[in-house]
Amino acid sequence: MTHQPRPDDTAPELFTWEFASDPYPAYAWLRDHAPVHRATLPSGVEAWLVTRYADAKQALADPRLSKNPAHHDEPAHAKGKTGIPGERKAELMTHLLNIDPPDHTRLRRLVSKAFTPRRVAEFAPRVQELTDRLIDGFAEKGEADLIHEFAFPLPIYAICDLLGVPREDQDDFRDWAGMMIRHGGGPRGGVARSVKKMRGYLAELIHRKREALPAEAGPGEDLISGLIRASDHGEHLTENEAAAMAFILLFAGFETTVNLIGNGSYALLTHPEQRVRLQDSLGAGERGLLETGVEELLRYDGPVELATWRFATEPLGIGGQRIAAGDPVLVVLAAADRDPERFAEPDTLDLSRRDNQHLGYGHGIHYCLGAPLARLEGQTALATLLTRLPDLRLAADPGELRWRGGLIMRGLRTLPVEFTPVARQVTGKPFTGQR
């Protein structure tokens, strides 16, 4: 991606559709001229944007920057503009993205066992099965929209399996999740309505699972059952907390991976020399370049553009700028991960990059809990796509593609591709979310 230079004295316009297509020149200007910049967001809320790597890493780990929206100094009506639409009315606020220690420590400990390397490794065959079945759904057509037909359904069905959502209900989750990631592209109030529907379903599912919960946990017990078991055995997890935890694991556990697969596929399709390197490596039975490559895709054009909201609990300094108590702070991960003070040739995609301590999944106590699962899904999806559809290519001019509106996430609305049609690999019908 080639960036046009910007005159040094011209501040960039933020949060326009043009900015969404390629925010990196604007972020470069901010890093150079206003590394901690007070901006008015599309919602009308004012927040500090932190764009340099060193400042970003400090801010992500600073305990004076609270995740609890109660510390926001804006009037009450504005507080609903700083999180997921509808989560407050649906009583889904008590999740990992909105709380601090000691509650954060307690809740994170309860769910962390679902994302251990061992549990994720045990889940790998299921992710591969989902991947192959989804590709089977379009392999014979010679064309597809990689977002809607592949990148979006894969993590939805995977996280539903992990949570313990019955297969017959997973297509409902797919519909609700689809509305939640449309942001400005769906009907007014659609996100809040989907959150409300999901909240009602989760309350009912928790009740049903509690009624049928066996006395002892079996191997590979689903995550919602584990949360119920914890709440019934002294961990003091309320039903609202259990529902909020299931909700945020679903919400955070799918959209980041949708964008990892979508943005990663797009980057490979627009950097053919890197894509050929990866295909040659996979053809030789090697995984090293796939593993470093996914990390580089996370750095180069990652799924999370800005880290989730933080609020100053007391006056503090970041990058020489004074932040008042109550001020919102947004760490711009996309800007930090292109900082030339930290990464050599940061605007170059290099799948073999070794020194790559990117911030794509955050840093500190709020480091993304589901990162091991997302990496597994990203590696499996990209490797399988490039292996099964070796001549995969864009079916639209890059300038015609549109990126979704929204503050936190970065992802494409669609990604049309074409390829030589191939036979299905998995026997049976294409995957639809049910068996």
XYZ file of C-alpha atoms in Angstrom:
435
model
C 0.000 0.000 0.000
C 1.550 3.315 -1.101
C 0.837 6.340 1.046
C 0.609 9.874 -0.310
C 2.726 12.371 1.634
C 0.855 14.962 3.658
C 2.065 18.543 4.104
C 3.596 18.830 7.566
C 1.387 21.736 8.580
C -1.908 20.103 7.584
C -3.644 18.139 10.341
C -5.401 15.042 9.000
C -9.164 14.674 8.941
C -10.078 11.675 11.055
C -12.966 9.175 10.923
C -14.105 9.904 7.364
C -14.823 7.137 4.826
C -11.548 8.018 3.092
C -9.721 7.730 6.401
C -11.317 4.302 7.018
C -9.931 3.022 3.709
C -6.359 3.900 4.653
C -5.825 5.509 8.070
C -2.070 4.977 8.139
C -0.933 8.314 6.590
C -3.048 10.186 9.159
C -1.619 8.085 11.973
C 1.918 8.774 10.730
C 1.179 12.521 10.890
C -0.165 12.194 14.431
C 2.870 10.180 15.576
C 5.152 12.925 14.233
C 3.180 16.031 15.233
C 0.610 15.198 17.922
C 1.399 11.771 19.371
C -1.167 12.202 22.168
C -3.974 14.021 20.391
C -7.376 15.151 21.690
C -9.993 14.339 19.068
C -13.758 14.611 18.777
C -15.111 11.193 17.847
C -18.078 10.596 15.491
C -20.257 10.060 18.595
C -19.392 13.555 19.848
C -17.315 12.240 22.748
C -13.842 13.763 23.112
C -10.947 11.395 23.773
C -7.165 11.294 23.720
C -5.599 9.240 20.893
C -2.222 7.671 21.754
C -0.271 6.794 18.591
C 3.402 6.067 19.422
C 4.462 2.537 20.336
C 6.281 3.379 23.580
C 3.417 5.565 24.815
C 0.847 2.961 23.754
C 2.574 0.154 25.615
C 2.810 2.320 28.732
C -0.845 3.315 28.559
C -2.104 -0.244 28.025
C -0.445 -1.325 31.282
C -1.095 1.809 33.379
C -3.413 0.984 36.329
C -4.469 4.648 36.490
C -6.311 4.109 33.210
C -9.455 2.276 34.272
C -11.677 0.141 32.071
C -14.750 1.046 34.138
C -16.972 3.599 32.341
C -18.049 4.930 35.754
C -14.801 6.934 35.719
C -15.851 8.849 32.597
C -16.401 12.528 33.397
C -18.955 13.097 30.622
C -22.658 13.545 31.496
C -24.611 10.341 31.969
C -26.177 10.506 28.504
C -22.746 10.290 26.871
C -21.626 7.214 28.776
C -23.673 4.975 26.526
C -21.515 6.155 23.613
C -18.323 4.601 24.933
C -19.045 0.881 24.709
C -21.084 -1.687 22.828
C -24.550 -0.298 21.937
C -27.252 -1.792 24.127
C -24.973 -3.530 26.622
C -26.021 -1.241 29.495
C -29.769 -1.734 29.017
C -29.268 -5.473 28.564
C -27.356 -5.672 31.898
C -24.238 -6.950 30.169
C -21.743 -4.434 31.552
C -19.897 -6.690 34.017
C -17.476 -8.231 31.538
C -13.705 -8.191 31.110
C -13.640 -5.073 28.905
C -15.431 -2.907 31.495
C -13.925 -3.863 34.854
C -10.688 -3.532 36.826
C -8.986 -5.696 39.460
C -9.924 -7.389 41.700
C -13.143 -8.294 39.819
C -11.243 -8.478 36.531
C -8.698 -10.851 38.081
C -11.440 -13.116 39.417
C -13.453 -13.282 36.194
C -10.408 -13.682 33.959
C -9.190 -16.594 36.063
C -12.536 -18.359 35.589
C -12.415 -18.283 31.802
C -8.674 -18.505 31.186
C -8.699 -22.307 31.380
C -10.821 -22.410 28.222
C -7.982 -20.825 26.252
C -4.961 -22.743 27.508
C -2.588 -24.038 24.806
C -3.812 -27.570 25.542
C -7.515 -26.717 25.143
C -6.811 -24.766 21.964
C -4.756 -27.646 20.547
C -7.610 -30.050 21.308
C -9.924 -27.725 19.387
C -7.694 -27.648 16.264
C -9.414 -30.558 14.432
C -12.803 -28.860 14.831
C -11.411 -25.588 13.420
C -9.967 -27.485 10.456
C -13.309 -29.236 9.882
C -15.182 -25.929 9.933
C -12.633 -24.383 7.571
C -12.865 -27.187 5.023
C -16.658 -27.333 5.111
C -16.966 -23.594 4.561
C -14.574 -23.699 1.599
C -16.581 -26.649 0.253
C -19.572 -24.324 0.194
C -18.033 -22.191 -2.586
C -15.125 -24.232 -4.008
C -17.072 -25.379 -7.087
C -18.348 -21.875 -7.937
C -14.988 -20.308 -8.763
C -15.925 -17.154 -6.880
C -16.833 -16.074 -3.353
C -17.124 -13.211 -0.923
C -14.470 -14.239 1.578
C -16.000 -12.119 4.340
C -19.576 -13.384 4.289
C -18.892 -16.931 3.133
C -15.714 -17.663 5.082
C -14.091 -15.141 7.451
C -17.363 -14.317 9.217
C -18.979 -17.747 9.802
C -15.774 -19.587 10.785
C -15.118 -17.856 14.138
C -18.857 -17.596 14.894
C -19.351 -21.355 14.767
C -16.025 -21.990 16.526
C -16.772 -19.740 19.503
C -20.341 -21.089 19.704
C -18.911 -24.604 19.983
C -16.487 -23.489 22.680
C -19.228 -21.734 24.660
C -21.612 -24.671 24.325
C -24.298 -23.089 22.141
C -26.277 -26.005 20.635
C -25.701 -26.503 16.915
C -29.376 -25.931 16.126
C -29.153 -22.412 17.644
C -25.876 -21.320 16.058
C -27.419 -19.823 12.929
C -29.426 -17.458 15.169
C -26.139 -16.355 16.719
C -24.748 -15.849 13.232
C -27.659 -13.514 12.396
C -27.314 -11.516 15.622
C -23.545 -11.272 15.253
C -23.929 -10.114 11.659
C -26.080 -7.217 12.804
C -23.600 -6.363 15.567
C -20.655 -5.908 13.197
C -22.490 -3.856 10.596
C -22.099 -0.741 12.764
C -23.419 2.094 10.578
C -24.412 -0.223 7.741
C -27.522 -1.736 9.335
C -30.920 -0.431 10.429
C -30.978 2.177 13.194
C -30.930 0.501 16.604
C -30.159 -2.877 15.052
C -27.059 -3.482 17.177
C -28.896 -2.797 20.442
C -31.780 -5.071 19.380
C -29.361 -7.873 18.559
C -27.619 -7.424 21.915
C -31.000 -7.638 23.658
C -31.931 -10.826 21.776
C -28.577 -12.378 22.574
C -28.965 -11.445 26.243
C -32.371 -13.117 26.408
C -31.078 -16.240 24.724
C -28.024 -16.478 27.001
C -30.186 -16.144 30.129
C -32.380 -19.003 28.901
C -29.377 -21.133 27.892
C -27.673 -20.622 31.268
C -30.894 -21.685 32.998
C -31.228 -24.812 30.828
C -27.604 -25.800 31.322
C -27.814 -25.261 35.094
C -30.842 -27.586 35.263
C -28.994 -30.337 33.353
C -25.493 -29.825 34.784
C -23.887 -33.131 35.858
C -22.344 -33.400 39.314
C -18.802 -33.597 37.939
C -17.248 -31.828 34.969
C -16.442 -34.078 32.050
C -13.467 -33.723 29.682
C -13.790 -30.746 27.366
C -16.757 -29.246 29.226
C -18.119 -26.197 27.411
C -17.338 -22.740 28.744
C -20.872 -21.728 29.769
C -21.192 -24.911 31.847
C -17.853 -24.085 33.425
C -19.041 -20.581 34.320
C -22.222 -22.015 35.868
C -20.233 -24.586 37.809
C -17.960 -21.831 39.137
C -20.925 -19.706 40.205
C -22.446 -22.681 41.998
C -19.231 -23.659 43.792
C -18.002 -20.625 45.669
C -16.603 -18.365 42.933
C -19.480 -15.886 43.443
C -20.325 -15.483 39.770
C -23.780 -13.956 39.412
C -26.110 -14.843 36.548
C -25.589 -11.370 35.085
C -21.827 -11.865 35.245
C -22.114 -15.282 33.589
C -24.292 -13.868 30.805
C -22.009 -10.848 30.347
C -18.940 -13.094 30.198
C -20.523 -15.379 27.599
C -21.625 -12.319 25.618
C -18.227 -10.621 25.519
C -16.402 -13.851 24.731
C -18.701 -14.290 21.769
C -18.515 -10.641 20.713
C -14.761 -10.212 21.175
C -14.072 -13.785 20.120
C -15.483 -13.516 16.643
C -15.106 -10.006 15.236
C -11.359 -9.851 15.823
C -10.927 -13.150 13.977
C -13.271 -12.122 11.139
C -10.984 -9.155 10.568
C -7.766 -11.124 11.030
C -8.821 -13.539 8.275
C -10.321 -10.807 6.064
C -7.545 -8.232 6.429
C -4.915 -10.977 6.239
C -6.358 -12.425 3.034
C -6.548 -8.955 1.503
C -2.943 -8.165 2.444
C -1.719 -11.418 0.884
C -3.759 -10.874 -2.287
C -2.301 -7.381 -2.703
C 1.283 -8.515 -1.948
C 1.729 -11.384 -4.411
C 5.418 -11.921 -3.688
C 4.683 -12.504 -0.001
C 1.728 -14.737 -0.822
C 3.907 -16.891 -3.137
C 6.545 -17.205 -0.409
C 3.911 -18.469 1.992
C 2.422 -20.886 -0.527
C 5.862 -22.305 -1.323
C 6.566 -22.729 2.387
C 3.236 -24.487 2.973
C 3.849 -26.692 -0.072
C 7.134 -27.796 1.478
C 5.324 -28.829 4.651
C 6.770 -26.000 6.747
C 4.882 -23.933 9.344
C 7.480 -21.382 10.389
C 6.557 -18.753 7.808
C 2.842 -19.283 8.501
C 3.378 -18.574 12.206
C 5.549 -15.479 11.744
C 3.335 -14.445 8.839
C 0.148 -14.316 10.883
C 1.964 -12.194 13.483
C 3.075 -9.840 10.716
C -0.468 -9.615 9.345
C -1.639 -8.707 12.856
C 0.959 -5.926 12.961
C 0.625 -4.668 9.399
C -3.159 -4.261 9.194
C -4.590 -5.842 12.325
C -8.214 -6.501 13.253
C -8.325 -4.059 16.192
C -7.549 -0.485 15.172
C -8.008 1.130 18.591
C -7.849 -0.597 21.954
C -11.076 -0.484 23.926
C -11.929 2.456 26.169
C -9.884 3.550 29.142
C -10.616 6.386 31.586
C -8.109 8.311 33.706
C -8.807 7.851 37.427
C -6.423 10.698 38.315
C -4.357 13.300 36.451
C -1.443 11.673 34.615
C 1.023 12.231 31.811
C 1.378 10.288 28.551
C 3.993 11.260 25.989
C 4.457 14.680 27.590
C 0.725 15.431 27.489
C -1.298 15.984 30.666
C -4.469 13.901 30.893
C -7.180 15.079 33.304
C -9.031 12.725 35.651
C -12.110 11.337 33.900
C -10.767 11.828 30.390
C -11.220 8.908 27.947
C -8.028 7.510 26.407
C -7.931 5.396 23.236
C -4.676 3.650 22.361
C -4.340 3.463 18.573
C -2.869 -0.001 18.068
C -2.771 0.452 14.283
C -0.578 3.545 14.670
C 1.696 2.044 17.326
C 2.316 -1.045 15.203
C 3.533 1.124 12.304
C 5.885 3.210 14.497
C 9.315 3.456 12.791
C 10.918 3.980 16.208
C 9.979 0.366 17.003
C 9.708 -1.475 13.672
C 12.149 -1.345 10.763
C 10.337 -0.404 7.527
C 6.961 -0.511 9.279
C 4.919 0.086 6.111
C 6.450 -3.000 4.465
C 4.743 -6.385 4.778
C 7.404 -8.972 5.633
C 5.991 -12.365 6.612
C 9.382 -13.470 7.949
C 9.725 -10.499 10.338
C 11.215 -11.812 13.574
C 11.426 -8.834 15.923
C 7.676 -8.373 16.017
C 6.360 -7.529 19.466
C 3.224 -5.987 18.014
C 0.338 -4.752 20.150
C -2.380 -6.282 17.985
C -3.825 -8.213 20.939
C -3.023 -5.570 23.531
C -0.605 -5.622 26.443
C -0.782 -5.963 30.210
C -3.587 -7.488 32.271
C -6.130 -6.891 29.499
C -4.109 -8.784 26.876
C -6.603 -10.635 24.667
C -7.618 -13.841 26.416
C -8.626 -15.518 23.156
C -5.403 -14.745 21.267
C -4.320 -18.435 21.096
C -7.666 -19.425 19.560
C -7.612 -16.486 17.128
C -4.086 -17.418 16.021
C -5.173 -21.018 15.462
C -8.182 -19.902 13.415
C -6.135 -17.390 11.415
C -3.352 -19.852 10.640
C -5.788 -22.634 9.720
C -7.981 -20.407 7.559
C -5.171 -18.782 5.573
C -3.151 -21.971 5.119
C -6.192 -23.925 3.917
C -7.335 -21.159 1.555
C -3.920 -20.834 -0.094
C -3.477 -24.595 -0.348
C -6.915 -25.512 -1.683
C -7.375 -22.417 -3.888
C -3.816 -21.753 -5.093
C -4.750 -19.177 -7.775
C -7.015 -17.157 -5.473
C -7.195 -13.538 -6.671
C -9.138 -10.334 -6.030
C -12.278 -9.925 -8.113
C -12.509 -6.146 -7.558
C -10.223 -3.157 -7.718
C -8.800 -2.460 -4.232
C -10.095 1.111 -4.488
C -13.651 -0.202 -4.801
C -13.562 -2.132 -1.525
C -15.259 -0.577 1.483
C -14.243 -0.834 5.111
C -16.805 -1.058 7.889
C -17.534 2.035 9.907
C -16.870 1.864 13.619
C -14.291 3.071 16.068
C -12.549 0.025 17.545
C -12.388 -2.644 14.843
C -10.908 -2.512 11.343
C -12.359 -4.819 8.713
C -13.674 -5.063 5.174
C -17.386 -5.133 4.373
C -16.804 -7.540 1.497
C -13.839 -9.279 -0.145
C -14.834 -10.649 -3.569
C -12.408 -13.228 -4.965
C -12.235 -15.611 -7.890
C -10.281 -18.793 -8.557
C -10.284 -21.939 -10.645
C -13.225 -24.050 -9.440
C -12.204 -27.155 -7.505
C -14.051 -30.192 -6.237
C -15.294 -30.382 -2.692
C -12.859 -32.013 -0.316
C -15.188 -32.999 2.524
C -17.899 -35.550 1.880
C -21.495 -34.533 2.535
C -23.257 -31.216 2.234
C -21.500 -27.846 2.626
C -21.403 -26.647 6.209
C -24.360 -24.550 7.405
C -23.691 -24.474 11.138
C -25.728 -27.578 11.840
C -25.113 -31.287 11.542
